[in-house]
Short mmCIF file of C-alpha atoms in Angstrom, two decimals:
data_model
loop_
_atom_site.label_atom_id
_atom_site.label_comp_id
_atom_site.label_asym_id
_atom_site.label_seq_id
_atom_site.Cartn_x
_atom_site.Cartn_y
_atom_site.Cartn_z
CA UNK A 646 82.51 105.73 122.78
CA UNK A 647 81.43 102.38 121.31
CA UNK A 648 82.31 99.44 123.54
CA UNK A 649 84.66 96.72 122.26
CA UNK A 650 81.97 94.04 122.37
CA UNK A 651 79.59 96.20 120.35
CA UNK A 652 82.24 96.79 117.68
CA UNK A 653 82.82 93.02 117.38
CA UNK A 654 79.08 92.32 117.32
CA UNK A 655 78.45 94.89 114.59
CA UNK A 656 81.30 93.49 112.51
CA UNK A 657 79.90 89.96 112.83
CA UNK A 658 76.39 91.06 111.89
CA UNK A 659 77.75 92.81 108.80
CA UNK A 660 79.66 89.67 107.77
CA UNK A 661 76.60 87.43 108.28
CA UNK A 662 74.64 89.75 105.99
CA UNK A 663 77.31 90.51 103.39
CA UNK A 664 79.15 87.23 102.80
CA UNK A 665 76.15 85.26 101.38
CA UNK A 666 75.58 88.11 98.94
CA UNK A 667 79.16 88.23 97.64
CA UNK A 668 79.68 84.47 97.21
CA UNK A 669 78.80 84.49 93.53
CA UNK A 670 81.22 87.35 92.85
CA UNK A 671 84.03 85.75 94.87
CA UNK A 672 83.55 82.25 93.44
CA UNK A 673 83.09 82.97 89.74
CA UNK A 674 84.52 84.95 86.85
CA UNK A 675 82.41 86.15 83.93
CA UNK A 676 79.52 84.10 85.37
CA UNK A 677 81.64 80.92 85.23
CA UNK A 678 81.97 79.15 88.58
CA UNK A 679 85.50 78.46 89.73
CA UNK A 680 86.53 74.83 89.73
CA UNK A 681 87.54 73.46 93.13
CA UNK A 682 90.68 71.93 94.56
CA UNK A 683 90.42 68.29 95.61
CA UNK A 684 90.76 69.41 99.24
CA UNK A 685 87.18 70.71 99.04
CA UNK A 686 85.87 67.14 98.81
CA UNK A 687 87.80 66.27 101.96
CA UNK A 688 86.39 69.29 103.80
CA UNK A 689 82.86 68.43 102.63
CA UNK A 690 83.38 64.95 104.07
CA UNK A 691 84.24 66.41 107.48
CA UNK A 692 81.23 68.75 107.30
CA UNK A 693 78.90 65.88 106.42
CA UNK A 694 80.10 63.67 109.29
CA UNK A 695 79.75 66.59 111.71
CA UNK A 696 76.16 67.10 110.58
CA UNK A 697 75.56 63.40 111.30
CA UNK A 698 76.57 63.96 114.95
CA UNK A 699 80.14 62.68 114.57
CA UNK A 700 82.15 65.42 116.31
CA UNK A 701 85.58 63.77 116.19
CA UNK A 702 86.80 65.99 113.33
CA UNK A 703 85.35 69.40 114.04
CA UNK A 704 88.47 71.55 113.81
CA UNK A 705 90.28 71.73 110.45
CA UNK A 706 93.52 73.67 109.98
CA UNK A 707 94.60 74.81 106.50
CA UNK A 708 98.12 76.33 106.43
CA UNK A 709 99.63 77.50 103.17
CA UNK A 710 101.40 80.24 101.27
CA UNK A 711 99.53 83.34 100.18
CA UNK A 712 97.79 83.00 96.84
CA UNK A 713 97.35 79.20 96.82
CA UNK A 714 93.55 79.42 97.18
CA UNK A 715 92.76 78.99 100.90
CA UNK A 716 90.15 81.77 101.02
CA UNK A 717 88.39 80.48 97.89
CA UNK A 718 88.41 76.98 99.40
CA UNK A 719 86.64 77.97 102.61
CA UNK A 720 84.16 80.21 100.78
CA UNK A 721 83.29 77.20 98.60
CA UNK A 722 82.75 75.20 101.80
CA UNK A 723 80.57 78.08 103.06
CA UNK A 724 78.51 77.97 99.86
CA UNK A 725 78.16 74.19 100.15
CA UNK A 726 76.60 74.55 103.60
CA UNK A 727 74.17 77.25 102.52
CA UNK A 728 73.07 75.89 99.15
CA UNK A 729 73.43 72.11 99.43
CA UNK A 730 72.94 71.49 103.14
CA UNK A 731 70.41 74.30 103.69
CA UNK A 732 72.18 75.62 106.79
CA UNK A 733 70.70 79.00 107.85
CA UNK A 734 73.02 81.93 106.99
CA UNK A 735 73.26 82.98 110.65
CA UNK A 736 74.76 79.58 111.48
CA UNK A 737 77.74 79.99 109.12
CA UNK A 738 80.23 82.72 109.97
CA UNK A 739 83.19 83.63 107.76
CA UNK A 740 85.62 86.07 109.33
CA UNK A 741 88.84 87.52 107.99
CA UNK A 742 90.56 87.97 111.32
CA UNK A 743 92.94 90.46 109.75
CA UNK A 744 89.99 92.73 108.89
CA UNK A 745 88.41 92.33 112.33
CA UNK A 746 91.66 93.25 114.10
CA UNK A 747 92.06 96.33 111.93
CA UNK A 748 88.82 97.47 113.57
CA UNK A 749 89.24 96.22 117.13
CA UNK A 750 91.90 94.16 118.88
CA UNK A 751 90.51 90.85 120.12
CA UNK A 752 91.20 87.14 120.08
CA UNK A 753 89.29 84.34 118.37
CA UNK A 754 87.67 83.10 121.58
CA UNK A 755 86.28 86.57 122.34
CA UNK A 756 84.94 86.84 118.80
CA UNK A 757 83.21 83.44 119.04
CA UNK A 758 81.69 84.27 122.44
CA UNK A 759 80.29 87.58 121.12
CA UNK A 760 78.89 85.76 118.08
CA UNK A 761 77.10 83.13 120.20
CA UNK A 762 75.79 85.69 122.68
CA UNK A 763 74.38 88.09 120.09
CA UNK A 764 73.07 85.66 117.46
CA UNK A 765 72.01 82.63 119.56
CA UNK A 766 71.72 84.10 123.07
CA UNK A 767 73.98 81.25 124.14
CA UNK A 768 77.50 80.47 125.32
CA UNK A 769 79.95 77.69 124.48
CA UNK A 770 78.43 75.22 126.95
CA UNK A 771 74.72 75.69 126.26
CA UNK A 772 74.73 76.21 122.47
CA UNK A 773 72.15 73.71 121.21
CA UNK A 774 72.39 74.01 117.41
CA UNK A 775 75.09 73.39 114.80
CA UNK A 776 77.32 76.37 114.05
CA UNK A 777 80.16 76.68 111.52
CA UNK A 778 82.93 79.26 111.96
CA UNK A 779 85.60 79.81 109.31
CA UNK A 780 88.50 82.03 110.41
CA UNK A 781 90.77 83.30 107.64
CA UNK A 782 94.19 84.76 108.56
CA UNK A 783 93.87 83.13 111.97
CA UNK A 784 97.57 83.61 112.73
CA UNK A 785 96.76 87.25 113.57
CA UNK A 786 95.64 85.83 116.94
CA UNK A 787 98.90 84.57 118.43
CA UNK A 788 96.87 82.32 120.78
CA UNK A 789 94.56 80.96 118.11
CA UNK A 790 95.36 77.36 119.09
CA UNK A 791 94.43 77.97 122.73
CA UNK A 792 91.13 79.48 121.59
CA UNK A 793 90.53 76.46 119.38
CA UNK A 794 91.22 74.06 122.25
CA UNK A 795 88.77 75.81 124.58
CA UNK A 796 86.06 75.92 121.90
CA UNK A 797 86.65 72.25 121.04
CA UNK A 798 86.45 71.14 124.68
CA UNK A 799 83.43 73.23 125.70
CA UNK A 800 81.12 72.74 122.73
CA UNK A 801 80.12 69.75 120.60
CA UNK A 802 78.13 71.98 118.25
CA UNK A 803 80.82 74.19 116.73
CA UNK A 804 82.75 73.22 113.60
CA UNK A 805 85.76 75.46 112.88
CA UNK A 806 88.21 75.95 110.04
CA UNK A 807 91.39 77.95 110.65
CA UNK A 808 93.48 79.15 107.71
CA UNK A 809 96.67 81.16 107.68
CA UNK A 810 99.60 82.11 105.54
CA UNK A 811 102.08 81.44 108.31
CA UNK A 812 102.69 77.70 108.28
CA UNK A 813 104.84 77.80 111.41
CA UNK A 814 102.17 79.39 113.53
CA UNK A 815 99.62 76.92 112.31
CA UNK A 816 101.88 73.93 112.86
CA UNK A 817 103.21 74.82 116.32
CA UNK A 818 99.83 74.21 117.88
CA UNK A 819 100.57 71.83 120.74
CA UNK A 820 97.31 72.72 122.49
CA UNK A 821 95.30 71.68 119.46
CA UNK A 822 97.50 69.00 117.90
CA UNK A 823 95.50 66.00 119.15
CA UNK A 824 92.16 67.59 118.31
CA UNK A 825 92.67 69.02 114.83
CA UNK A 826 92.90 67.77 111.26
CA UNK A 827 95.64 69.62 109.40
CA UNK A 828 95.80 69.83 105.62
CA UNK A 829 98.57 71.91 104.07
CA UNK A 830 97.36 73.76 100.98
CA UNK A 831 100.34 73.68 98.64
CA UNK A 832 101.01 75.41 95.32
CA UNK A 833 99.36 73.60 92.41
CA UNK A 834 100.96 70.68 90.63
CA UNK A 835 100.07 70.43 86.95
CA UNK A 836 97.16 68.08 87.62
CA UNK A 837 95.61 70.61 90.01
CA UNK A 838 96.41 73.46 87.62
CA UNK A 839 94.50 71.76 84.80
CA UNK A 840 91.50 71.03 87.01
CA UNK A 841 91.20 74.58 88.35
CA UNK A 842 91.97 76.42 85.11
CA UNK A 843 90.24 74.19 82.54
CA UNK A 844 88.11 71.71 84.47
CA UNK A 845 90.20 68.82 83.09
CA UNK A 846 90.48 65.87 85.48
CA UNK A 847 93.67 63.83 85.00
CA UNK A 848 93.97 62.63 88.59
CA UNK A 849 94.33 59.04 87.37
CA UNK A 850 97.67 60.00 85.79
CA UNK A 851 98.85 61.43 89.13
CA UNK A 852 97.98 58.21 90.95
CA UNK A 853 99.61 56.02 88.31
CA UNK A 854 102.71 58.23 88.30
CA UNK A 855 103.09 57.79 92.06
CA UNK A 856 102.78 54.02 91.61
CA UNK A 857 105.41 54.15 88.86
CA UNK A 858 107.93 56.06 90.96
CA UNK A 859 107.60 53.76 93.95
CA UNK A 860 106.92 50.51 92.05
CA UNK A 861 108.74 50.78 88.73
CA UNK A 862 105.87 49.48 86.53
CA UNK A 863 105.13 51.84 83.61
CA UNK A 864 102.10 50.05 82.06
CA UNK A 865 99.36 51.96 83.91
CA UNK A 866 101.14 55.29 83.35
CA UNK A 867 101.29 54.75 79.60
CA UNK A 868 97.53 54.19 79.49
CA UNK A 869 96.65 57.18 81.69
CA UNK A 870 99.19 59.37 79.87
CA UNK A 871 97.43 58.55 76.56
CA UNK A 872 94.04 59.44 78.06
CA UNK A 873 95.38 62.70 79.53
CA UNK A 874 96.87 63.78 76.18
CA UNK A 875 93.51 63.09 74.49
CA UNK A 876 91.71 65.25 77.05
CA UNK A 877 94.15 68.11 76.50
CA UNK A 878 93.95 67.81 72.70
CA UNK A 879 90.14 67.95 72.79
CA UNK A 880 89.95 70.93 75.16
CA UNK A 881 89.36 74.01 73.00
CA UNK A 882 90.59 76.40 75.70
CA UNK A 883 93.85 74.54 76.30
CA UNK A 884 96.92 76.18 74.78
CA UNK A 885 99.97 74.31 73.49
CA UNK A 886 102.12 76.75 75.50
CA UNK A 887 100.24 76.16 78.74
CA UNK A 888 102.82 73.88 80.34
CA UNK A 889 105.72 76.28 79.68
CA UNK A 890 103.59 79.04 81.20
CA UNK A 891 102.86 76.87 84.22
CA UNK A 892 106.55 75.91 84.54
CA UNK A 893 107.72 79.51 84.95
CA UNK A 894 104.64 81.35 86.22
CA UNK A 895 102.30 78.73 87.75
CA UNK A 896 101.31 77.23 91.06
CA UNK A 897 99.07 80.05 92.33
CA UNK A 898 95.41 80.16 91.24
CA UNK A 899 95.21 83.78 92.38
CA UNK A 900 97.31 84.64 89.29
CA UNK A 901 95.12 82.87 86.69
CA UNK A 902 93.59 86.11 85.43
CA UNK A 903 96.88 87.97 85.06
CA UNK A 904 97.61 88.80 81.43
CA UNK A 905 101.33 89.54 81.27
CA UNK A 906 104.39 87.67 82.49
CA UNK A 907 105.71 90.85 84.03
CA UNK A 908 102.53 91.30 86.06
CA UNK A 909 102.72 87.70 87.32
CA UNK A 910 106.37 88.09 88.31
CA UNK A 911 105.62 91.31 90.17
CA UNK A 912 102.79 89.63 92.08
CA UNK A 913 104.94 86.61 92.97
CA UNK A 914 107.68 88.90 94.29
CA UNK A 915 105.01 90.77 96.26
CA UNK A 916 103.86 87.48 97.82
CA UNK A 917 107.42 86.82 99.06
CA UNK A 918 107.68 90.38 100.40
CA UNK A 919 104.42 90.07 102.33
CA UNK A 920 105.46 86.73 103.82
CA UNK A 921 108.63 88.39 105.12
CA UNK A 922 107.13 91.67 106.31
CA UNK A 923 103.75 90.45 107.59
CA UNK A 924 103.86 86.72 108.34
CA UNK A 925 107.34 86.19 109.72
CA UNK A 926 107.15 88.96 112.37
CA UNK A 927 103.87 87.42 113.62
CA UNK A 928 105.66 84.11 114.08
CA UNK A 929 108.75 85.43 115.79
CA UNK A 930 110.08 88.88 116.47
CA UNK A 931 112.07 89.91 113.43
CA UNK A 932 113.96 93.20 113.23
CA UNK A 933 113.76 95.35 110.11
CA UNK A 934 117.42 94.46 109.52
CA UNK A 935 116.59 90.75 109.50
CA UNK A 936 113.61 91.34 107.25
CA UNK A 937 116.09 92.87 104.80
CA UNK A 938 118.42 89.92 105.36
CA UNK A 939 115.58 87.50 104.57
CA UNK A 940 114.95 89.29 101.26
CA UNK A 941 118.65 89.17 100.44
CA UNK A 942 118.81 85.44 101.23
CA UNK A 943 115.96 84.79 98.79
CA UNK A 944 117.74 86.83 96.12
CA UNK A 945 120.96 84.95 96.85
CA UNK A 946 119.22 81.58 96.47
CA UNK A 947 117.55 82.71 93.24
CA UNK A 948 120.91 83.57 91.68
CA UNK A 949 122.77 80.45 92.78
CA UNK A 950 122.99 77.08 91.13
CA UNK A 951 121.06 74.58 93.29
CA UNK A 952 123.65 73.12 95.62
CA UNK A 953 124.91 72.89 99.14
CA UNK A 954 124.48 76.20 100.92
CA UNK A 955 127.36 77.10 103.20
CA UNK A 956 125.92 79.13 106.05
CA UNK A 957 129.36 80.63 106.74
CA UNK A 958 129.57 82.01 103.19
CA UNK A 959 126.04 83.35 103.41
CA UNK A 960 126.79 84.93 106.80
CA UNK A 961 129.84 86.60 105.29
CA UNK A 962 127.73 87.85 102.37
CA UNK A 963 125.15 89.33 104.76
CA UNK A 964 127.78 90.48 107.30
CA UNK A 965 125.96 88.71 110.12
CA UNK A 966 126.43 85.59 112.26
CA UNK A 967 125.85 82.03 111.08
CA UNK A 968 123.39 81.62 113.98
CA UNK A 969 121.35 84.53 112.60
CA UNK A 970 121.47 83.07 109.07
CA UNK A 971 120.21 79.73 110.40
CA UNK A 972 117.39 81.48 112.26
CA UNK A 973 116.24 83.30 109.11
CA UNK A 974 116.50 80.17 106.95
CA UNK A 975 114.46 78.28 109.54
CA UNK A 976 111.73 80.94 109.48
CA UNK A 977 111.68 81.02 105.67
CA UNK A 978 111.25 77.24 105.66
CA UNK A 979 108.45 77.31 108.18
CA UNK A 980 106.52 79.78 106.08
CA UNK A 981 106.99 77.25 103.21
CA UNK A 982 108.68 79.77 100.91
CA UNK A 983 111.69 77.44 100.77
CA UNK A 984 112.55 73.91 101.88
CA UNK A 985 115.72 71.86 102.17
CA UNK A 986 117.16 68.45 101.29
CA UNK A 987 119.78 66.79 103.48
CA UNK A 988 122.61 64.58 102.18
CA UNK A 989 122.05 60.84 102.07
CA UNK A 990 124.08 58.92 104.63
CA UNK A 991 124.43 58.41 108.35
CA UNK A 992 123.68 61.05 110.95
CA UNK A 993 127.34 62.12 111.05
CA UNK A 994 127.29 62.95 107.34
CA UNK A 995 124.00 64.83 107.64
CA UNK A 996 125.43 66.96 110.46
CA UNK A 997 128.72 67.59 108.70
CA UNK A 998 127.43 68.33 105.20
CA UNK A 999 125.47 71.42 104.24
CA UNK A 1000 121.87 71.33 103.07
CA UNK A 1001 120.44 72.12 99.65
CA UNK A 1002 117.64 74.68 99.49
CA UNK A 1003 114.83 75.01 96.96
CA UNK A 1004 111.91 77.39 96.46
CA UNK A 1005 108.30 76.31 96.99
CA UNK A 1006 107.81 76.58 93.22
CA UNK A 1007 110.10 77.25 90.24
CA UNK A 1008 107.86 80.24 89.50
CA UNK A 1009 108.99 81.98 92.70
CA UNK A 1010 112.62 81.39 91.77
CA UNK A 1011 111.94 82.66 88.24
CA UNK A 1012 110.15 85.79 89.48
CA UNK A 1013 113.01 86.67 91.85
CA UNK A 1014 115.60 85.91 89.14
CA UNK A 1015 113.75 88.18 86.72
CA UNK A 1016 113.58 90.97 89.30
CA UNK A 1017 117.30 90.92 90.11
CA UNK A 1018 118.45 90.24 86.55
CA UNK A 1019 119.93 86.76 86.68
CA UNK A 1020 122.60 86.70 83.91
CA UNK A 1021 121.71 83.07 83.13
CA UNK A 1022 118.08 83.87 82.23
CA UNK A 1023 117.04 82.01 79.08
CA UNK A 1024 120.05 79.69 79.01
CA UNK A 1025 119.85 75.89 79.07
CA UNK A 1026 121.58 75.88 82.45
CA UNK A 1027 118.94 78.22 83.88
CA UNK A 1028 116.10 76.09 82.49
CA UNK A 1029 117.77 73.09 84.11
CA UNK A 1030 117.87 74.84 87.49
CA UNK A 1031 114.15 75.59 87.25
CA UNK A 1032 113.41 71.99 86.29
CA UNK A 1033 115.42 70.67 89.26
CA UNK A 1034 113.34 72.98 91.49
CA UNK A 1035 110.12 71.68 89.91
CA UNK A 1036 111.08 68.07 90.61
CA UNK A 1037 112.20 68.93 94.16
CA UNK A 1038 109.01 70.83 95.01
CA UNK A 1039 106.72 68.12 93.59
CA UNK A 1040 108.56 65.48 95.61
CA UNK A 1041 108.52 67.67 98.72
CA UNK A 1042 104.77 68.27 98.53
CA UNK A 1043 104.13 64.58 97.90
CA UNK A 1044 106.31 63.59 100.87
CA UNK A 1045 104.16 65.78 103.12
CA UNK A 1046 100.97 64.09 101.96
CA UNK A 1047 99.43 62.17 104.85
CA UNK A 1048 99.14 59.03 102.70
CA UNK A 1049 102.72 59.07 101.43
CA UNK A 1050 105.74 58.55 103.65
CA UNK A 1051 109.19 58.92 102.13
CA UNK A 1052 112.30 61.03 102.58
CA UNK A 1053 114.13 63.12 99.96
CA UNK A 1054 117.91 63.34 100.06
CA UNK A 1055 120.53 64.74 97.76
CA UNK A 1056 123.39 62.56 96.58
CA UNK A 1057 126.59 63.71 98.33
CA UNK A 1058 128.77 61.52 96.10
CA UNK A 1059 131.24 63.86 94.40
CA UNK A 1060 131.67 61.58 91.37
CA UNK A 1061 128.73 61.17 89.00
CA UNK A 1062 126.19 62.13 91.65
CA UNK A 1063 122.49 62.22 90.79
CA UNK A 1064 120.20 65.02 91.92
CA UNK A 1065 117.93 63.18 94.37
CA UNK A 1066 117.71 59.95 96.32
CA UNK A 1067 114.30 59.07 97.74
CA UNK A 1068 113.52 56.31 100.20
CA UNK A 1069 110.16 55.06 101.41
CA UNK A 1070 110.40 53.68 104.95
CA UNK A 1071 113.27 51.15 104.87
CA UNK A 1072 112.80 50.17 101.24
CA UNK A 1073 115.42 50.44 98.50
CA UNK A 1074 116.76 53.81 97.45
CA UNK A 1075 115.31 55.30 94.23
CA UNK A 1076 117.79 57.63 92.48
CA UNK A 1077 116.46 60.51 90.36
CA UNK A 1078 118.50 62.48 87.84
CA UNK A 1079 117.11 65.72 86.36
CA UNK A 1080 118.17 67.63 83.27
CA UNK A 1081 117.02 69.89 80.47
CA UNK A 1082 117.54 68.22 77.12
CA UNK A 1083 118.67 64.63 76.70
CA UNK A 1084 120.49 62.98 79.62
CA UNK A 1085 123.05 60.18 79.33
CA UNK A 1086 122.85 57.05 81.44
CA UNK A 1087 126.21 57.37 83.17
CA UNK A 1088 125.10 59.12 86.35
CA UNK A 1089 121.89 57.17 86.92
CA UNK A 1090 123.60 53.81 86.24
CA UNK A 1091 126.40 54.73 88.66
CA UNK A 1092 123.80 55.50 91.36
CA UNK A 1093 121.86 52.29 90.66
CA UNK A 1094 125.01 50.25 91.12
CA UNK A 1095 126.34 52.19 94.10
CA UNK A 1096 123.10 52.10 96.10
CA UNK A 1097 122.02 48.65 94.86
CA UNK A 1098 118.78 50.02 93.41
CA UNK A 1099 116.17 48.07 91.46
CA UNK A 1100 115.77 50.97 89.03
CA UNK A 1101 116.49 54.66 88.60
CA UNK A 1102 114.52 57.60 87.17
CA UNK A 1103 115.63 60.26 84.69
CA UNK A 1104 113.45 63.36 84.33
CA UNK A 1105 114.49 64.80 80.96
CA UNK A 1106 113.40 65.12 77.34
CA UNK A 1107 115.06 61.90 76.16
CA UNK A 1108 111.64 60.67 75.00
CA UNK A 1109 108.25 62.30 74.37
CA UNK A 1110 106.53 59.71 76.56
CA UNK A 1111 107.35 57.64 79.63
CA UNK A 1112 109.75 54.86 78.68
CA UNK A 1113 111.63 52.12 80.53
CA UNK A 1114 115.00 51.02 79.16
CA UNK A 1115 116.35 48.10 81.20
CA UNK A 1116 116.51 49.48 84.76
CA UNK A 1117 116.19 53.18 83.83
CA UNK A 1118 112.79 54.90 83.65
CA UNK A 1119 112.61 58.10 81.57
CA UNK A 1120 109.88 60.62 82.44
CA UNK A 1121 109.39 63.81 80.39
CA UNK A 1122 109.34 66.95 82.60
CA UNK A 1123 105.74 67.76 81.68
CA UNK A 1124 104.56 64.30 82.73
CA UNK A 1125 106.52 64.46 85.99
CA UNK A 1126 104.76 67.72 86.90
CA UNK A 1127 101.46 65.79 87.13
CA UNK A 1128 102.81 64.12 90.30
#
């Protein structure tokens, strides 16, 4: 019988041989190299500083939903080391920990120790050359963070990247928190979509749009919007229907090569199923009954108008306790399938009022709605719900950016309430109203006056370009999705 260590060693040797040979296949399509997410430049920066003997950032953690491009990202980093930094292939190890554990049960520390022993005849303490280890699906090892801490403390010569679909497991890493750099890999905004799919760089519009939202000056946005439209017009591959496709089916580069809307919807539904059946049970024990309840909650959310979710009503619908509903909602949030907004106001109001829930992307909501046969499909109301989700998810992802610090609330005012209120630190509130078609000023003006705001934002098709009318800024939905 083959010993456990020998099985691990053989698997590692196979990966060291095979991965360099499959890079071209994995990182290109029809001999065209994939474009890269902007996070690759950040990772390259960490790799470069490590190679210059700066070991302060030698563990990188990349949590994110399935399908957002984490595996491609670390394989591109792998290729960078081999082809641009001339690192020997034996010194760069890519491991899908899911595949390794299908063969033999082990933890990440054991795998690393076998790798060092068999390839370098060394251990963590006496390794004397630079080694790079990229662990995909690292949440399979429930003690991955402990392994990372030991490796970090015992060796100055190992650079590691951990990725995983389960955001909770990657974020509850107290052992590693002070030692790691975490970068959540989110679904694509439209700027990222254009860069990956067409190689079009409109990042200047994203930056100017952020400045507009938090500063109120539209001049820079108008200039960058004009430049972006010129780039799109002059791109032969760009389709006039691309944004509508992105709106309902986008966010996941893994789906770029899918031909039919039905196929994309099926794959998006499958992503949600795998998060529930594979990722959530690895985070916390989840009975088959609660896995079914999680699926039903997602269907329930997909069919409802965005609004306050009463846990008691949902518990009654599922025939379970409110405590169990809250537990499932919490897990769904920590896998980043959904997120919530709390009501604006004091702590008493936030405790008393229910939360609003949104999907990670409007495309997930649309796929689930299509699967269950939402009777509103195709209506203006339905399109409005998807647009509200788009605005919410773009704001949510931006709020989690390490360089941006603001909070998203919903407006609990029952009369003429707007959809969102955002606040950066202790600065003035910025109200945001969202709608399909043309929106009137009544709601946004009411919010501006009530909350003593300098200006308010309407995301709707009132104008074909960004426009400021007195203290109201109008942003077309397509432009807002560049955020």
